[in-house]
Coordinates of N, CA and C in Angstrom, one line a residue:
M1 N -14.8 0.9 7.4 CA -14.0 1.9 6.8 C -15.3 2.7 6.4
S2 N -14.7 3.9 5.7 CA -16.0 5.0 5.2 C -16.5 4.6 4.2
F3 N -17.3 5.2 3.6 CA -17.9 4.7 2.0 C -17.3 5.0 0.9
L4 N -15.6 6.5 0.9 CA -15.2 6.8 0.4 C -13.9 6.1 -0.1
G5 N -13.6 5.7 1.2 CA -12.4 4.3 1.7 C -12.6 3.4 1.1
S6 N -13.7 2.9 0.9 CA -14.2 1.7 0.2 C -14.4 1.5 -0.9
I7 N -14.4 2.6 -1.7 CA -14.6 3.1 -3.2 C -12.8 3.7 -3.9
F8 N -11.8 3.7 -2.8 CA -10.5 4.1 -3.2 C -9.4 3.4 -2.9
T9 N -9.9 2.6 -2.1 CA -9.0 2.0 -1.1 C -8.6 0.4 -1.5
W10 N -8.0 -0.3 -1.6 CA -7.7 -2.1 -1.7 C -6.9 -2.6 -0.9
W11 N -6.8 -1.8 0.4 CA -5.5 -2.7 1.4 C -6.2 -3.0 2.0
N12 N -7.8 -2.2 2.5 CA -8.4 -2.8 3.8 C -9.4 -3.4 3.4
G13 N -9.5 -4.5 2.3 CA -10.7 -5.3 1.4 C -11.1 -4.7 0.5
A14 N -12.4 -5.4 -0.3 CA -12.1 -4.8 -1.6 C -13.2 -3.7 -1.6
T15 N -12.6 -2.9 -2.8 CA -13.6 -1.6 -3.3 C -14.7 -2.3 -3.7
I16 N -15.8 -1.2 -3.9 CA -17.1 -1.3 -4.3 C -17.4 -2.1 -5.5
G17 N -16.1 -1.7 -6.2 CA -16.1 -2.2 -8.1 C -16.0 -3.7 -8.2
T18 N -14.8 -4.0 -6.9 CA -14.4 -5.6 -6.9 C -15.7 -6.2 -6.0
Q19 N -16.6 -5.6 -4.9 CA -17.7 -6.4 -4.3 C -18.3 -6.1 -5.8
L20 N -18.9 -5.5 -6.6 CA -20.3 -5.6 -7.2 C -19.9 -6.9 -8.6
F21 N -18.3 -6.7 -8.9 CA -18.1 -7.7 -10.1 C -18.1 -9.0 -9.5
S22 N -18.1 -8.8 -7.8 CA -18.1 -10.6 -7.6 C -19.3 -10.7 -7.3
A23 N -20.6 -9.9 -7.0 CA -21.8 -10.3 -6.9 C -22.8 -10.7 -8.4
R24 N -21.7 -9.9 -9.1 CA -22.3 -9.9 -10.4 C -21.9 -11.0 -11.3
N25 N -21.0 -11.5 -11.4 CA -20.1 -12.2 -11.8 C -19.7 -13.9 -11.4
G26 N -20.0 -13.6 -9.9 CA -19.4 -14.9 -9.5 C -20.5 -15.3 -8.7
N27 N -20.1 -16.9 -8.1 CA -21.0 -17.2 -6.8 C -20.2 -17.5 -5.8
C28 N -20.8 -16.9 -4.5 CA -20.1 -17.2 -3.5 C -20.2 -18.5 -2.9
V29 N -18.9 -19.1 -3.0 CA -19.2 -20.8 -2.9 C -18.6 -20.9 -1.2
G30 N -18.2 -20.2 -0.6 CA -17.8 -20.7 0.9 C -17.5 -19.5 1.6
E31 N -17.0 -19.9 3.0 CA -16.3 -18.5 4.0 C -15.4 -19.9 4.8
D32 N -14.6 -18.9 5.2 CA -13.3 -19.4 6.3 C -13.4 -18.6 7.8
D33 N -13.0 -19.6 8.4 CA -13.3 -18.8 10.0 C -12.5 -17.7 10.4
F34 N -11.6 -17.0 9.2 CA -11.5 -15.4 9.3 C -12.6 -14.6 8.8
G35 N -13.5 -15.0 7.7 CA -14.5 -14.5 7.4 C -13.9 -14.2 5.7
N36 N -13.2 -14.7 5.1 CA -13.2 -14.5 3.7 C -13.7 -15.3 2.9
R37 N -14.2 -14.7 2.0 CA -15.4 -15.2 1.1 C -14.8 -15.4 -0.2
Y38 N -15.1 -16.5 -1.0 CA -14.5 -17.5 -1.9 C -15.6 -17.8 -3.2
F39 N -15.1 -17.4 -4.3 CA -16.0 -17.1 -5.1 C -15.4 -17.8 -6.2
A40 N -16.5 -18.4 -7.0 CA -16.5 -19.4 -8.4 C -16.8 -18.2 -9.8
S41 N -16.4 -18.2 -10.7 CA -16.6 -17.4 -11.7 C -18.1 -18.2 -12.5
K42 N -19.2 -17.5 -12.5 CA -20.6 -18.0 -13.2 C -19.6 -19.0 -14.9
K43 N -18.9 -18.0 -15.8 CA -18.7 -18.2 -17.0 C -17.7 -19.5 -17.1
D44 N -16.4 -19.1 -16.5 CA -15.0 -20.0 -17.2 C -14.4 -20.7 -15.7
G45 N -14.9 -20.7 -14.1 CA -14.5 -21.5 -13.1 C -13.2 -20.8 -12.6
R46 N -13.1 -19.3 -13.0 CA -12.0 -18.6 -12.1 C -12.3 -18.9 -10.7
R47 N -11.7 -18.8 -9.8 CA -11.4 -18.6 -8.7 C -11.0 -17.4 -7.7
W48 N -11.4 -16.5 -6.6 CA -11.0 -15.6 -6.1 C -11.7 -15.7 -4.6
V49 N -10.8 -14.9 -3.8 CA -11.2 -14.5 -2.7 C -11.4 -12.8 -2.3
I50 N -12.4 -12.7 -1.7 CA -12.9 -11.7 -0.9 C -12.2 -11.4 0.2
Y51 N -11.1 -10.8 0.9 CA -10.4 -10.7 2.5 C -11.3 -10.0 3.0
S52 N -11.8 -10.6 4.2 CA -12.2 -9.4 5.7 C -11.4 -8.9 6.5
G53 N -11.1 -7.6 5.9 CA -9.9 -6.8 6.6 C -8.7 -6.6 5.7
S54 N -7.5 -6.8 5.9 CA -5.9 -6.4 5.3 C -6.3 -7.3 3.9
N55 N -5.9 -7.3 3.1 CA -5.4 -8.1 1.9 C -4.1 -8.6 1.8
D56 N -4.2 -9.8 3.0 CA -2.6 -10.6 3.0 C -2.9 -12.0 2.5
S57 N -2.4 -12.5 1.2 CA -2.7 -13.8 0.8 C -2.2 -14.8 2.2
S58 N -1.5 -14.6 3.3 CA -1.6 -15.3 4.1 C -2.1 -15.9 4.8
R59 N -3.5 -15.0 5.1 CA -4.4 -15.2 6.1 C -5.6 -16.2 5.3
V60 N -5.3 -16.5 3.9 CA -5.9 -17.6 3.4 C -5.3 -19.5 4.3
P61 N -6.5 -19.9 5.1 CA -6.2 -21.0 5.2 C -5.7 -22.1 4.3
P62 N -5.0 -23.3 4.7 CA -4.4 -24.0 3.7 C -5.7 -25.0 2.7
E63 N -6.6 -25.4 3.4 CA -7.6 -26.0 2.6 C -8.3 -25.2 1.9
W64 N -8.3 -23.8 1.6 CA -8.7 -23.1 0.9 C -8.0 -22.8 -0.4
H65 N -6.6 -22.4 0.1 CA -5.4 -22.4 -0.7 C -5.6 -23.4 -1.7
G66 N -5.6 -24.4 -1.8 CA -5.6 -25.9 -2.6 C -6.7 -25.4 -3.2
W67 N -8.1 -25.6 -2.6 CA -9.4 -24.9 -3.6 C -9.0 -23.5 -4.5
L68 N -8.2 -22.7 -4.5 CA -8.0 -21.7 -4.9 C -7.5 -22.2 -6.3
H69 N -6.0 -22.6 -6.0 CA -5.1 -23.4 -6.9 C -5.8 -24.3 -7.7
G70 N -6.7 -24.6 -7.4 CA -7.5 -25.9 -8.3 C -6.5 -27.2 -8.1
T71 N -6.2 -27.4 -6.8 CA -5.3 -28.3 -6.0 C -6.8 -29.9 -6.3
Y72 N -7.7 -29.3 -5.7 CA -8.7 -29.7 -6.1 C -10.2 -28.9 -6.5
D73 N -11.4 -29.9 -7.0 CA -12.2 -29.1 -7.6 C -12.9 -28.7 -6.5
E74 N -13.6 -30.4 -5.7 CA -14.6 -29.8 -4.5 C -14.0 -29.0 -3.6
L75 N -15.4 -28.7 -2.8 CA -15.3 -27.5 -1.7 C -14.3 -28.1 -0.7
P76 N -13.6 -27.3 0.3 CA -12.9 -27.9 1.4 C -13.4 -28.8 2.4
E77 N -15.2 -28.2 2.8 CA -15.8 -29.3 3.8 C -16.1 -30.5 3.1
D78 N -16.2 -30.5 1.7 CA -16.8 -31.8 0.7 C -16.0 -32.9 0.8
I79 N -14.3 -32.4 0.7 CA -13.5 -33.3 0.4 C -12.4 -33.6 1.6
L80 N -12.1 -32.7 2.5 CA -11.3 -32.6 3.3 C -11.7 -33.6 4.6
P81 N -10.8 -34.6 5.6 CA -11.4 -34.7 6.6 C -11.8 -34.0 7.8
P82 N -12.4 -34.1 8.6 CA -12.7 -33.1 9.9 C -11.7 -32.9 10.2
K83 N -11.4 -31.7 11.2 CA -10.3 -31.2 11.7 C -10.4 -32.2 12.9
R84 N -8.9 -32.5 13.2 CA -8.6 -33.1 14.6 C -8.1 -32.8 15.8
A85 N -8.5 -32.8 17.1 CA -8.4 -32.0 18.6 C -7.0 -31.4 18.6
W86 N -5.9 -32.4 17.7 CA -4.3 -31.8 18.2 C -3.8 -31.0 17.1
E87 N -4.8 -30.7 15.8 CA -4.2 -29.4 14.9 C -4.4 -28.1 15.4
K88 N -3.3 -27.5 14.5 CA -3.2 -26.2 15.4 C -4.0 -25.4 14.3
E89 N -4.3 -24.2 14.5 CA -5.2 -23.2 13.3 C -4.1 -22.6 12.6
A90 N -4.5 -22.1 11.8 CA -3.3 -21.7 10.6 C -3.6 -20.3 11.0
T91 N -2.3 -19.7 11.2 CA -2.0 -18.3 11.3 C -1.7 -17.4 10.2
G92 N -1.5 -16.3 10.1 CA -1.0 -15.3 9.1 C 0.7 -15.6 9.0
N93 N 0.9 -15.1 8.0 CA 2.9 -14.3 8.1 C 2.9 -13.3 9.7
L94 N 3.6 -13.8 10.7 CA 4.2 -13.2 11.4 C 5.4 -11.9 11.6
T95 N 5.9 -12.0 10.3 CA 7.2 -11.6 10.1 C 6.5 -9.9 10.4
G96 N 7.6 -8.9 10.9 CA 7.2 -8.2 11.0 C 6.8 -7.2 12.5
T97 N 6.0 -8.3 13.2 CA 5.4 -8.4 14.2 C 6.0 -8.7 15.1
V98 N 5.2 -8.5 16.8 CA 5.7 -8.9 18.0 C 5.9 -10.3 18.2
H99 N 5.0 -10.7 17.3 CA 5.0 -12.5 17.2 C 6.0 -13.1 16.5
A100 N 6.5 -12.7 15.7 CA 8.1 -13.2 14.7 C 8.5 -14.1 15.3
H101 N 9.2 -14.9 14.7 CA 9.8 -15.6 15.5 C 11.8 -14.8 15.6
R102 N 12.4 -14.8 16.6 CA 13.3 -14.1 16.7 C 14.7 -14.8 17.2
P103 N 15.5 -15.4 16.9 CA 16.7 -16.4 17.6 C 17.9 -15.9 18.4
A104 N 18.4 -16.3 19.1 CA 19.5 -16.1 19.9 C 20.2 -14.8 19.4
G105 N 20.8 -14.9 18.1 CA 21.7 -14.1 17.6 C 20.6 -12.5 16.7
A106 N 19.6 -12.7 16.7 CA 18.8 -11.5 16.2 C 19.1 -10.3 17.4
L107 N 19.1 -9.2 16.3 CA 19.5 -7.9 17.0 C 18.2 -7.2 17.9
E108 N 16.9 -7.8 17.6 CA 16.3 -7.8 18.7 C 16.4 -8.4 20.1
M109 N 17.2 -9.7 20.0 CA 17.5 -10.0 21.1 C 18.8 -9.9 21.6
G110 N 19.1 -9.1 21.2 CA 20.7 -8.5 21.6 C 22.0 -9.2 21.2
G111 N 21.5 -9.4 19.9 CA 22.9 -9.4 18.8 C 24.0 -10.7 19.3
K112 N 23.9 -11.2 20.3 CA 24.6 -11.8 20.5 C 24.5 -13.5 20.2
R113 N 25.5 -14.0 19.6 CA 25.2 -15.8 19.2 C 26.2 -16.4 19.7
A114 N 26.0 -17.5 19.9 CA 26.3 -18.4 20.9 C 27.7 -18.9 19.9
S115 N 28.9 -18.8 20.4 CA 30.2 -19.6 20.2 C 30.4 -20.9 19.8
A116 N 30.9 -20.8 18.4 CA 31.2 -22.1 17.9 C 31.8 -22.8 18.7
T117 N 31.0 -24.5 18.9 CA 31.6 -25.3 19.9 C 32.5 -26.0 19.8
G118 N 33.2 -25.7 18.7 CA 35.0 -26.7 18.1 C 34.3 -28.1 17.6
D119 N 32.9 -28.8 17.2 CA 32.5 -30.1 17.3 C 32.8 -30.2 15.7
Y120 N 33.0 -29.3 14.8 CA 32.9 -28.6 13.5 C 34.5 -29.1 13.3
E121 N 34.5 -29.8 12.0 CA 35.7 -29.8 11.2 C 35.8 -29.1 9.6
S122 N 36.0 -28.6 8.9 CA 36.0 -28.4 7.8 C 36.2 -29.5 6.8
W123 N 36.0 -29.7 5.5 CA 35.9 -30.8 4.6 C 37.4 -30.2 4.3
S124 N 38.3 -30.6 3.5 CA 39.5 -30.6 2.6 C 39.4 -31.5 1.6
P125 N 40.0 -31.1 0.7 CA 40.1 -32.3 -0.6 C 41.3 -32.8 -0.8
E126 N 42.2 -32.7 0.2 CA 43.4 -33.2 0.5 C 43.5 -34.6 1.6
S127 N 42.1 -34.3 2.3 CA 42.5 -35.6 3.3 C 41.4 -36.5 3.3

């Protein structure tokens, strides 16, 4: 990002003012696999994240989400068990992308739903 872009835009990462505020008023306590950096206030314990790239809260992994919202006070690597081999990586919100889930009746999939099978009987108060 250009220097002017980092001064005036917030949607592609932190502005210069936010970075200076974070360096002056907070301690960097960790970084996740996406490159997001997490800060805790030197004064009152407030917590925030500086995103690497677009500012999208769905890019915060679950373990850091818990720390940001005060579910636990310890850092995720200190309190959580190690990652298991069968666990999937956290993903961001895929809505609006080519990887989003589209069921059979979605317009992008042709807009044709499967017909009802007849095994459903609606409830009636008289019966």
